[in-house]
Coordinates of N, CA, C and O in Angstrom, one line a residue:
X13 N 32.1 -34.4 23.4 CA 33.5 -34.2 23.1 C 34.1 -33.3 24.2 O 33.3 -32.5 24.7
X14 N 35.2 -33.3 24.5 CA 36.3 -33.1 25.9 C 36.3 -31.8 24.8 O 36.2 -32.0 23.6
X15 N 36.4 -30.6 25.3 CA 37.0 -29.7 24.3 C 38.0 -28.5 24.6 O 38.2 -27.5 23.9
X16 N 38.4 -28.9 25.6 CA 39.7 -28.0 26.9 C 40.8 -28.8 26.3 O 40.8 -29.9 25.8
X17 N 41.8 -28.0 26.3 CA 43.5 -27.9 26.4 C 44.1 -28.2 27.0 O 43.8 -27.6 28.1
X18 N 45.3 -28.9 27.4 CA 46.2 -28.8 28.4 C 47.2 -28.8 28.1 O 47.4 -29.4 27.1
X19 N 48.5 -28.2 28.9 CA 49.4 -28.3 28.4 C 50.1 -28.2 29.4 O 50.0 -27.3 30.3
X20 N 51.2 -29.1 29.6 CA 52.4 -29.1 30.6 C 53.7 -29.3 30.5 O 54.3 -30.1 29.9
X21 N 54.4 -28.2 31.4 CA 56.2 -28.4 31.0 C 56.7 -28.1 32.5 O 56.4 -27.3 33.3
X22 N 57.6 -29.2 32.4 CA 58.4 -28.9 33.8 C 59.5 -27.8 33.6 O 60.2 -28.0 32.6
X23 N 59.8 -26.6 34.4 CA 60.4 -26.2 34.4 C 61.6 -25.9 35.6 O 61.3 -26.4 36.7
X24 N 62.8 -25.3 35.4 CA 63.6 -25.5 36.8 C 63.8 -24.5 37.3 O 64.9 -24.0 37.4
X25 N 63.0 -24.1 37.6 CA 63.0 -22.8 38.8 C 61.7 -22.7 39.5 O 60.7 -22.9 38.9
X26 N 61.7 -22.3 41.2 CA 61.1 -22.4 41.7 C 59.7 -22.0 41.4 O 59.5 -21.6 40.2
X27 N 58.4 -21.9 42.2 CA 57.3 -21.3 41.5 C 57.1 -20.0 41.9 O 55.9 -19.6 41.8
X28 N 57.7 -19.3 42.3 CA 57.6 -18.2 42.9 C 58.4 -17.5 41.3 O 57.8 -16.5 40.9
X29 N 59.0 -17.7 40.9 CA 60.1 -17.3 39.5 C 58.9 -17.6 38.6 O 58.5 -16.7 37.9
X30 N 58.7 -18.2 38.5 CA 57.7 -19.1 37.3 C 56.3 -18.2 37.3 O 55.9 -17.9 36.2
X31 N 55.7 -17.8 38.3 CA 54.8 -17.1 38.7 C 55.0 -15.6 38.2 O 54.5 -15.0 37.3
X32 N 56.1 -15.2 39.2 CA 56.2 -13.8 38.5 C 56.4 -13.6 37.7 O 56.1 -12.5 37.5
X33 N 57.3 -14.3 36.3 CA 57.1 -14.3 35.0 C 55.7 -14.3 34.1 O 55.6 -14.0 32.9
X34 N 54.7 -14.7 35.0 CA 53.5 -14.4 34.3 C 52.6 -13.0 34.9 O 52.0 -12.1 34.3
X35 N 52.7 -13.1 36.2 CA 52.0 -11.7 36.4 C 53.0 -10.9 36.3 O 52.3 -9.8 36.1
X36 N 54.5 -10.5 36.3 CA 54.8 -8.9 36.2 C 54.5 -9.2 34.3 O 54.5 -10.1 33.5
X37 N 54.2 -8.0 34.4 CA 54.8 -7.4 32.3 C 55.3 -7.2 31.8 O 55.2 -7.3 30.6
X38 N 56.6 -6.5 33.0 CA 57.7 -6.7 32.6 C 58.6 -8.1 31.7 O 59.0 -8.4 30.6
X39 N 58.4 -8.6 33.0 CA 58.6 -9.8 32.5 C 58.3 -10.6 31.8 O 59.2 -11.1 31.3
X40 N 56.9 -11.2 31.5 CA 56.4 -11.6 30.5 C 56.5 -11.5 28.8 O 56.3 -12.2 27.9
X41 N 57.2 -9.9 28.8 CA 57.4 -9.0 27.8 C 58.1 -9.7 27.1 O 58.1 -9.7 25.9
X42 N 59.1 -10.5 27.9 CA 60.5 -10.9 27.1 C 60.3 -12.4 26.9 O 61.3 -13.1 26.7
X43 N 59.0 -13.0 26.9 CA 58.7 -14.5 26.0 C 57.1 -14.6 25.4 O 56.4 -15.5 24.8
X44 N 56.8 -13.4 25.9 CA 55.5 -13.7 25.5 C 54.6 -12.2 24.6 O 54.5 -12.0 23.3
X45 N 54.0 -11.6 25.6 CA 53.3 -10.7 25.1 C 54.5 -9.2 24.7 O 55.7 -9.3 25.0
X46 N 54.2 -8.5 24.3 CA 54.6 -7.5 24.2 C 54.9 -6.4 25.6 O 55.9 -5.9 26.2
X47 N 53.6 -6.3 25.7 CA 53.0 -5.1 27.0 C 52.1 -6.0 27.2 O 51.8 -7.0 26.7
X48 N 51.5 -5.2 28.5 CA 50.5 -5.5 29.4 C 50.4 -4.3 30.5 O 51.3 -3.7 31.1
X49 N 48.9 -4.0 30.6 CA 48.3 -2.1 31.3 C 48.7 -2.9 32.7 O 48.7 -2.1 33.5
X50 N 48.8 -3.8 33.1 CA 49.3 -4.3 34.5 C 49.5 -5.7 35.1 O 49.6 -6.7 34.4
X51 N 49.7 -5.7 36.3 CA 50.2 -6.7 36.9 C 49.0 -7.8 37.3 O 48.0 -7.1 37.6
X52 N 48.9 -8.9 37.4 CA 47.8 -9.9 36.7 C 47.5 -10.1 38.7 O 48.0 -10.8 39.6
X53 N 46.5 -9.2 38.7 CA 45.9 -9.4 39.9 C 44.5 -9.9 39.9 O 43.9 -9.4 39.0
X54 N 43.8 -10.8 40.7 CA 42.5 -11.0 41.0 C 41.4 -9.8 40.5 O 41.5 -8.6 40.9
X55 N 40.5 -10.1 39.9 CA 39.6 -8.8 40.2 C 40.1 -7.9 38.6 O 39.1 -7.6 38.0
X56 N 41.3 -7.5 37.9 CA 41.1 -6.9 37.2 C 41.1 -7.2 35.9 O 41.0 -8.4 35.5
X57 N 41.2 -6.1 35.1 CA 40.8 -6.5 33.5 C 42.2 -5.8 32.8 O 42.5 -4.6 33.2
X58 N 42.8 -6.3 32.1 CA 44.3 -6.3 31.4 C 44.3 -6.4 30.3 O 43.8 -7.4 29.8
X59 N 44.7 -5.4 29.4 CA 45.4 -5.4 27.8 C 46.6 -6.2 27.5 O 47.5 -5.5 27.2
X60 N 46.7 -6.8 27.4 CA 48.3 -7.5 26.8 C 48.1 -7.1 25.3 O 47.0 -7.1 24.7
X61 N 49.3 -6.8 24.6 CA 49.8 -6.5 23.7 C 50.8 -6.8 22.9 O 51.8 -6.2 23.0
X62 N 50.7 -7.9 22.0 CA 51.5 -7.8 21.0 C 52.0 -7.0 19.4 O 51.5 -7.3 18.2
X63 N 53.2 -5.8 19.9 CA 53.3 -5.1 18.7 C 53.8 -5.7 17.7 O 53.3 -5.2 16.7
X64 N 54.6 -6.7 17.2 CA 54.5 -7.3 16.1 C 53.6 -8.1 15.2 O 53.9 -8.6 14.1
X65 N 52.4 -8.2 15.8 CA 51.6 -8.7 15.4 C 50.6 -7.3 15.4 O 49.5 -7.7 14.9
X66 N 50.5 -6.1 15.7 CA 49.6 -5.1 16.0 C 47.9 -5.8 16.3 O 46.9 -5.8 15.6
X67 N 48.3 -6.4 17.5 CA 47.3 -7.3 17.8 C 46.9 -7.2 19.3 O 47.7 -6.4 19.8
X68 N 46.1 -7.5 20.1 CA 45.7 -7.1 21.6 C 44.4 -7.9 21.9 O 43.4 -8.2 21.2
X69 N 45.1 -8.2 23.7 CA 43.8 -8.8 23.6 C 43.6 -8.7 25.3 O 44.5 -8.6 26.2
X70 N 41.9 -8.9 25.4 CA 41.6 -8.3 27.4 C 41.5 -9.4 27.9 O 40.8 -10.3 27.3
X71 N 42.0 -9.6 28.8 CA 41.8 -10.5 29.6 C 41.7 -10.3 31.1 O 42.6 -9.8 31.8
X72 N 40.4 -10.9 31.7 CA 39.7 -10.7 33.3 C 39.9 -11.5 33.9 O 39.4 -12.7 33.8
X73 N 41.1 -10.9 34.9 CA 41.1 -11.9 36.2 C 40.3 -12.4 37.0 O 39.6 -11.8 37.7
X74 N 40.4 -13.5 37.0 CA 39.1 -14.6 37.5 C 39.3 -14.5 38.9 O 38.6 -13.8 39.6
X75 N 40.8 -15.6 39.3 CA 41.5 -15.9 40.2 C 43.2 -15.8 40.4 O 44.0 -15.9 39.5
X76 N 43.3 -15.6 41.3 CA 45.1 -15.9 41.5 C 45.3 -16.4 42.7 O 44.9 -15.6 43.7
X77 N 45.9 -17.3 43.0 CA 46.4 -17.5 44.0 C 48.0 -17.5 44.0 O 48.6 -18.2 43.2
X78 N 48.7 -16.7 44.8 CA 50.4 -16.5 44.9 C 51.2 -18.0 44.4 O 50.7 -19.2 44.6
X79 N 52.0 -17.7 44.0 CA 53.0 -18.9 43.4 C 52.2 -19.9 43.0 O 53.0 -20.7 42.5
X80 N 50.7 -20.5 42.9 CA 50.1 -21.0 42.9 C 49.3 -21.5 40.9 O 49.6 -22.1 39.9
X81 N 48.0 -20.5 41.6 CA 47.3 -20.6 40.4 C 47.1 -19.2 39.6 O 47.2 -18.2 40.3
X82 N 46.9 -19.0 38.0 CA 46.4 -17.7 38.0 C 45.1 -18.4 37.3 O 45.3 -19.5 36.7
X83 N 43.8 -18.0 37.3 CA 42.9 -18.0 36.5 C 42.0 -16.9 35.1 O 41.1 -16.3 35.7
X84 N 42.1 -16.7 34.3 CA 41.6 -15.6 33.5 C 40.2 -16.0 32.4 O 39.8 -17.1 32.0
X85 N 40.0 -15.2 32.2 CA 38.9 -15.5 30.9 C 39.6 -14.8 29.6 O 40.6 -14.1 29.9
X86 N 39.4 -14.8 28.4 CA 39.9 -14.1 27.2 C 38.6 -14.5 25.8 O 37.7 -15.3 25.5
X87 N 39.1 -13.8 25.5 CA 38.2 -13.7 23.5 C 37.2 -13.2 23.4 O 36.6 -13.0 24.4
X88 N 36.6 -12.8 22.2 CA 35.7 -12.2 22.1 C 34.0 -12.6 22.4 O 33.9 -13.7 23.0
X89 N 32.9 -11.9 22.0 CA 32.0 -12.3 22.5 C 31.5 -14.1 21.7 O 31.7 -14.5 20.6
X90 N 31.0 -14.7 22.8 CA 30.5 -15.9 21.9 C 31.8 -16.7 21.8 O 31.6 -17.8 21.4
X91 N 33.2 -16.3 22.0 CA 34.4 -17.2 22.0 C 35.0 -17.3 23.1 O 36.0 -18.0 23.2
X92 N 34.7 -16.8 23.9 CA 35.2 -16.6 25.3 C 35.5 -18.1 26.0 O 34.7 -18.9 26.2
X93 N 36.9 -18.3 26.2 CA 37.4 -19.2 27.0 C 38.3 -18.5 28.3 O 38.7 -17.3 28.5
X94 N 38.3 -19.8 29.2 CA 39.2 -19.6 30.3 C 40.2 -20.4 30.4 O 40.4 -21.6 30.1
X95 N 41.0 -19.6 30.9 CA 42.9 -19.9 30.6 C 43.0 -20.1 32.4 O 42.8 -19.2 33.1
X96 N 43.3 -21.2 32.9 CA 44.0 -22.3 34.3 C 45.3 -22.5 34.1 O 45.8 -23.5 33.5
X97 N 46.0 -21.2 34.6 CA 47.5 -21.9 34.8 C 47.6 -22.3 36.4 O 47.2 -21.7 37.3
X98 N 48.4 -23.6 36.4 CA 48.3 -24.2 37.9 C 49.8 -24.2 38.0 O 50.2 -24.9 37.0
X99 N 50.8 -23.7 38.8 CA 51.9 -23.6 39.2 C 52.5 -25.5 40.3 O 52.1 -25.3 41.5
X100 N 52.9 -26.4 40.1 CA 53.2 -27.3 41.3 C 54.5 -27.2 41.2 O 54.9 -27.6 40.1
X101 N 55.6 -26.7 42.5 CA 56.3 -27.0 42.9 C 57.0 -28.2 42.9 O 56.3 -28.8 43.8
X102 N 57.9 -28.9 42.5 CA 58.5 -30.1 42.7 C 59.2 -30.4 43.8 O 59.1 -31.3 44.6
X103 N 60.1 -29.1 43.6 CA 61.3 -28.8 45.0 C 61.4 -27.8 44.8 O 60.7 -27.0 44.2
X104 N 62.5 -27.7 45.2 CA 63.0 -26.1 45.5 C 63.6 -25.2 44.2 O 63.6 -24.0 44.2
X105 N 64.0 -26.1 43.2 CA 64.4 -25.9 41.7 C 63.7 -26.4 41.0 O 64.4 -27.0 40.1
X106 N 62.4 -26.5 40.8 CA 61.7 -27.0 39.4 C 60.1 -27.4 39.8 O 59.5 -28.0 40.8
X107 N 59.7 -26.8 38.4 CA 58.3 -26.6 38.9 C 57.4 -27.1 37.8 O 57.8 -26.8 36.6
X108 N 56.5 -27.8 38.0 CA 55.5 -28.3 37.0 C 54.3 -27.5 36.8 O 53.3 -27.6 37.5
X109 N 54.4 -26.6 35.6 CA 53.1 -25.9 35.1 C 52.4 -26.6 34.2 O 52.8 -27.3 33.3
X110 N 51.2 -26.1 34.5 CA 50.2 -27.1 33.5 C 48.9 -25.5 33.2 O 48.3 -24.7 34.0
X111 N 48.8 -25.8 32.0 CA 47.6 -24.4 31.4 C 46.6 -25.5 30.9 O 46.7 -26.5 30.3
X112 N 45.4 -24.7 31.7 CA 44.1 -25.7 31.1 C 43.5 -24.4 30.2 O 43.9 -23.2 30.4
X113 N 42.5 -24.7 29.2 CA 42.3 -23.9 28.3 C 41.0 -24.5 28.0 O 40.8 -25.4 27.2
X114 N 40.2 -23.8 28.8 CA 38.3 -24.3 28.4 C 37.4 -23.9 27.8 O 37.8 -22.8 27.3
X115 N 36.2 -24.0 27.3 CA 35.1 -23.5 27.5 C 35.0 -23.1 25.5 O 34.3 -22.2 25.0
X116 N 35.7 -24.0 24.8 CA 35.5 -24.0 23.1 C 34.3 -24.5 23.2 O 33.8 -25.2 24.1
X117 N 33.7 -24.1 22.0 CA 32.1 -24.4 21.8 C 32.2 -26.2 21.1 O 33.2 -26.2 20.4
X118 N 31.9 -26.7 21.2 CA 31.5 -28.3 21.0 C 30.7 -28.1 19.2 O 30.5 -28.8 18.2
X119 N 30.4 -27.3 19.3 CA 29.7 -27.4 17.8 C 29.8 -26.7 17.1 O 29.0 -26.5 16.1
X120 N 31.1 -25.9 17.2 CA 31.7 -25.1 16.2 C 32.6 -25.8 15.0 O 33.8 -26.3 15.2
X121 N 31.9 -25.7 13.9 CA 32.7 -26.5 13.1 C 34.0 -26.1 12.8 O 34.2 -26.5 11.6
X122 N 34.8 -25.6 13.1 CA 36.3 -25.4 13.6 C 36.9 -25.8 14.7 O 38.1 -25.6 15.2
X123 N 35.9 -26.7 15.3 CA 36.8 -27.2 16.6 C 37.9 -27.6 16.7 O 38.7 -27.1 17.5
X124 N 38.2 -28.8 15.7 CA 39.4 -29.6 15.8 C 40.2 -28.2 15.4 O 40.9 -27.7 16.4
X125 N 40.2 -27.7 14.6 CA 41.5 -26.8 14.5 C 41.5 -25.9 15.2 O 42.6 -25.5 15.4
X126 N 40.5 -25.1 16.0 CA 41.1 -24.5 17.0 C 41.2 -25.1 18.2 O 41.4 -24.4 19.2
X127 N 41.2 -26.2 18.3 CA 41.6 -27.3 19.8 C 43.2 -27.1 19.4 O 44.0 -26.8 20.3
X128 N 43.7 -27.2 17.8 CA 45.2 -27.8 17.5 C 45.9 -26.3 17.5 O 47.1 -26.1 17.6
X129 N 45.0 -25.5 17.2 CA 45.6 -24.2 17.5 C 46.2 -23.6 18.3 O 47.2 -23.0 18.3
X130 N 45.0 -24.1 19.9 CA 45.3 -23.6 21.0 C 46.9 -24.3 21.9 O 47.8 -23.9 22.6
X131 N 46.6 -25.4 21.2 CA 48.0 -26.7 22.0 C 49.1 -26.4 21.6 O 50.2 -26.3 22.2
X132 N 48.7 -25.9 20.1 CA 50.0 -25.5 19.8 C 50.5 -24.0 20.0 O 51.5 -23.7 19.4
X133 N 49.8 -23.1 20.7 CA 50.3 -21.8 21.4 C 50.4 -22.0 22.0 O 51.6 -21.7 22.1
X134 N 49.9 -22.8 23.4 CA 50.5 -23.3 24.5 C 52.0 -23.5 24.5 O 52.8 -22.7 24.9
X135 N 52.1 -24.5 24.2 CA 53.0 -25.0 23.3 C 54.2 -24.4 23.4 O 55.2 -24.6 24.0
X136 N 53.7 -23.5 22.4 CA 54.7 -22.6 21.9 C 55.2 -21.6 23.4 O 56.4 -21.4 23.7
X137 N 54.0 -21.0 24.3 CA 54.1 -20.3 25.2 C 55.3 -20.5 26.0 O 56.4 -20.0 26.1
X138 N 54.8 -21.7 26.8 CA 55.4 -22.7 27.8 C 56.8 -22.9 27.3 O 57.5 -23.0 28.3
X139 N 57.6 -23.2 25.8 CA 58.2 -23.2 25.5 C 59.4 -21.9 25.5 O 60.5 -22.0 26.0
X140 N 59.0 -21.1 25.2 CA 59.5 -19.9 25.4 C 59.6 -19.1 27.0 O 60.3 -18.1 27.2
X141 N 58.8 -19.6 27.8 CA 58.7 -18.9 28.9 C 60.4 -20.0 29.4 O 61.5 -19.6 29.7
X142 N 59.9 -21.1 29.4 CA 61.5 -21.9 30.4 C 62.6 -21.4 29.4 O 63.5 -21.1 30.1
X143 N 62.8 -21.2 27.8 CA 63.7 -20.6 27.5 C 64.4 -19.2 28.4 O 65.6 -19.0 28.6
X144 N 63.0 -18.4 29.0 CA 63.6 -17.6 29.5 C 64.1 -17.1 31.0 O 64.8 -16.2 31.4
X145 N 63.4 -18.4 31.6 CA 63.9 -18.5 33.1 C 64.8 -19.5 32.9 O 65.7 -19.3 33.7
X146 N 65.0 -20.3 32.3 CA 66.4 -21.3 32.6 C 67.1 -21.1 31.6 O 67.8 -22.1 31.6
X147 N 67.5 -20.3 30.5 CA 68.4 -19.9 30.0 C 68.7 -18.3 29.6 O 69.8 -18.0 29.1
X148 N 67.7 -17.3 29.9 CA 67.7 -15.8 30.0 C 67.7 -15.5 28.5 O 68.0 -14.5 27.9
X149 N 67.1 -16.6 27.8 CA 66.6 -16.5 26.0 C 65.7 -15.9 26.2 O 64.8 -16.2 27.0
X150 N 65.9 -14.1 25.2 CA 64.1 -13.4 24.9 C 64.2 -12.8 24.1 O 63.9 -11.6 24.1
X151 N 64.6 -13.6 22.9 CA 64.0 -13.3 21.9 C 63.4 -14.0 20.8 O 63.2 -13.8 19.6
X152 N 63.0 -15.2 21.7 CA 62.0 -16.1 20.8 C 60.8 -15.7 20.8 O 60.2 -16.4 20.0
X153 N 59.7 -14.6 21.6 CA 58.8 -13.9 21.6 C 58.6 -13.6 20.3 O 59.5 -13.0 19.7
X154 N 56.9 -14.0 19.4 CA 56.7 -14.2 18.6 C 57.5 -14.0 17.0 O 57.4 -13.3 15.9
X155 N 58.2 -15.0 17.6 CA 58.8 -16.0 16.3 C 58.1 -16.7 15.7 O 58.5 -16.9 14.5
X156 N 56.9 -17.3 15.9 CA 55.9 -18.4 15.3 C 55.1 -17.1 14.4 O 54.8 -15.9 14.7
X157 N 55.1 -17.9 13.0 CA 54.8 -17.6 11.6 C 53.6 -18.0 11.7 O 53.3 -19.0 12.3
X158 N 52.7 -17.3 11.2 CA 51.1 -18.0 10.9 C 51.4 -17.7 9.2 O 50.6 -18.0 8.3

């Protein structure tokens, strides 16, 4: 069984916009996480923070490539997946991101729901992030009800 994520949204702004919405924290702040101890570089290890949820979580930078790719790992021991965001340019105004989300255990009997979990935070991410580069909406940052 395939047991990676994907998820894709075209967005309209270049990838250089779309990019630094995920590594500054600033920015990020206003569709996704709360905080974050820094700026999503190669090589380090990062807190992101969500205070409405009084929840947190580390994640180690794998890879980054500028306007490009970022790559990370996240979750706890024995859950540990890796998060592939790939940045493609279209033109000069619109950019096709796609998040891959790997490395679910195949024999965890919660797969299926956490495969439908993950799609649908994606989902939800991706959704909120073009709210906030193509329309300057931030305050849809967690709105989603569990």
């Amino acid at each position: 069984m395939d047991t990676q994520v994907t998820t894709k949204f075209k967005i309209l702004k270049p990838a250089d916009e779309v990019f630094e919405a995920i590594a500054d924290p600033e920015k990020m702040s206003n569709y996704w996480f709360s905080s974050g101890t820094g700026r999503v570089e190669q090589g380090k290890t990062i807190t992101w923070r969500y205070d409405e949820y009084n929840a947190e979580v580390v994640i180690h930078v794998l890879e980054v490539e500028g306007n490009q790719k970022i790559r990370f790992s996240w979750g706890g021991v024995g859950e540990e997946t890796v998060v592939t965001i790939t940045l493609h340019e279209l033109d000069d105004t619109s950019t096709m991101i796609e998040v891959n989300e790997s490395g679910l255990k195949e024999d965890d009997p919660e797969i299926v729901n956490k495969m439908i979990g993950q799609k649908e935070g994606w989902v939800y991410v991706l959704t909120c992030l073009k709210g906030y580069l193509e329309n300057g909406v931030n305050n849809l940052r967690a709105s989603l009800i569990h």
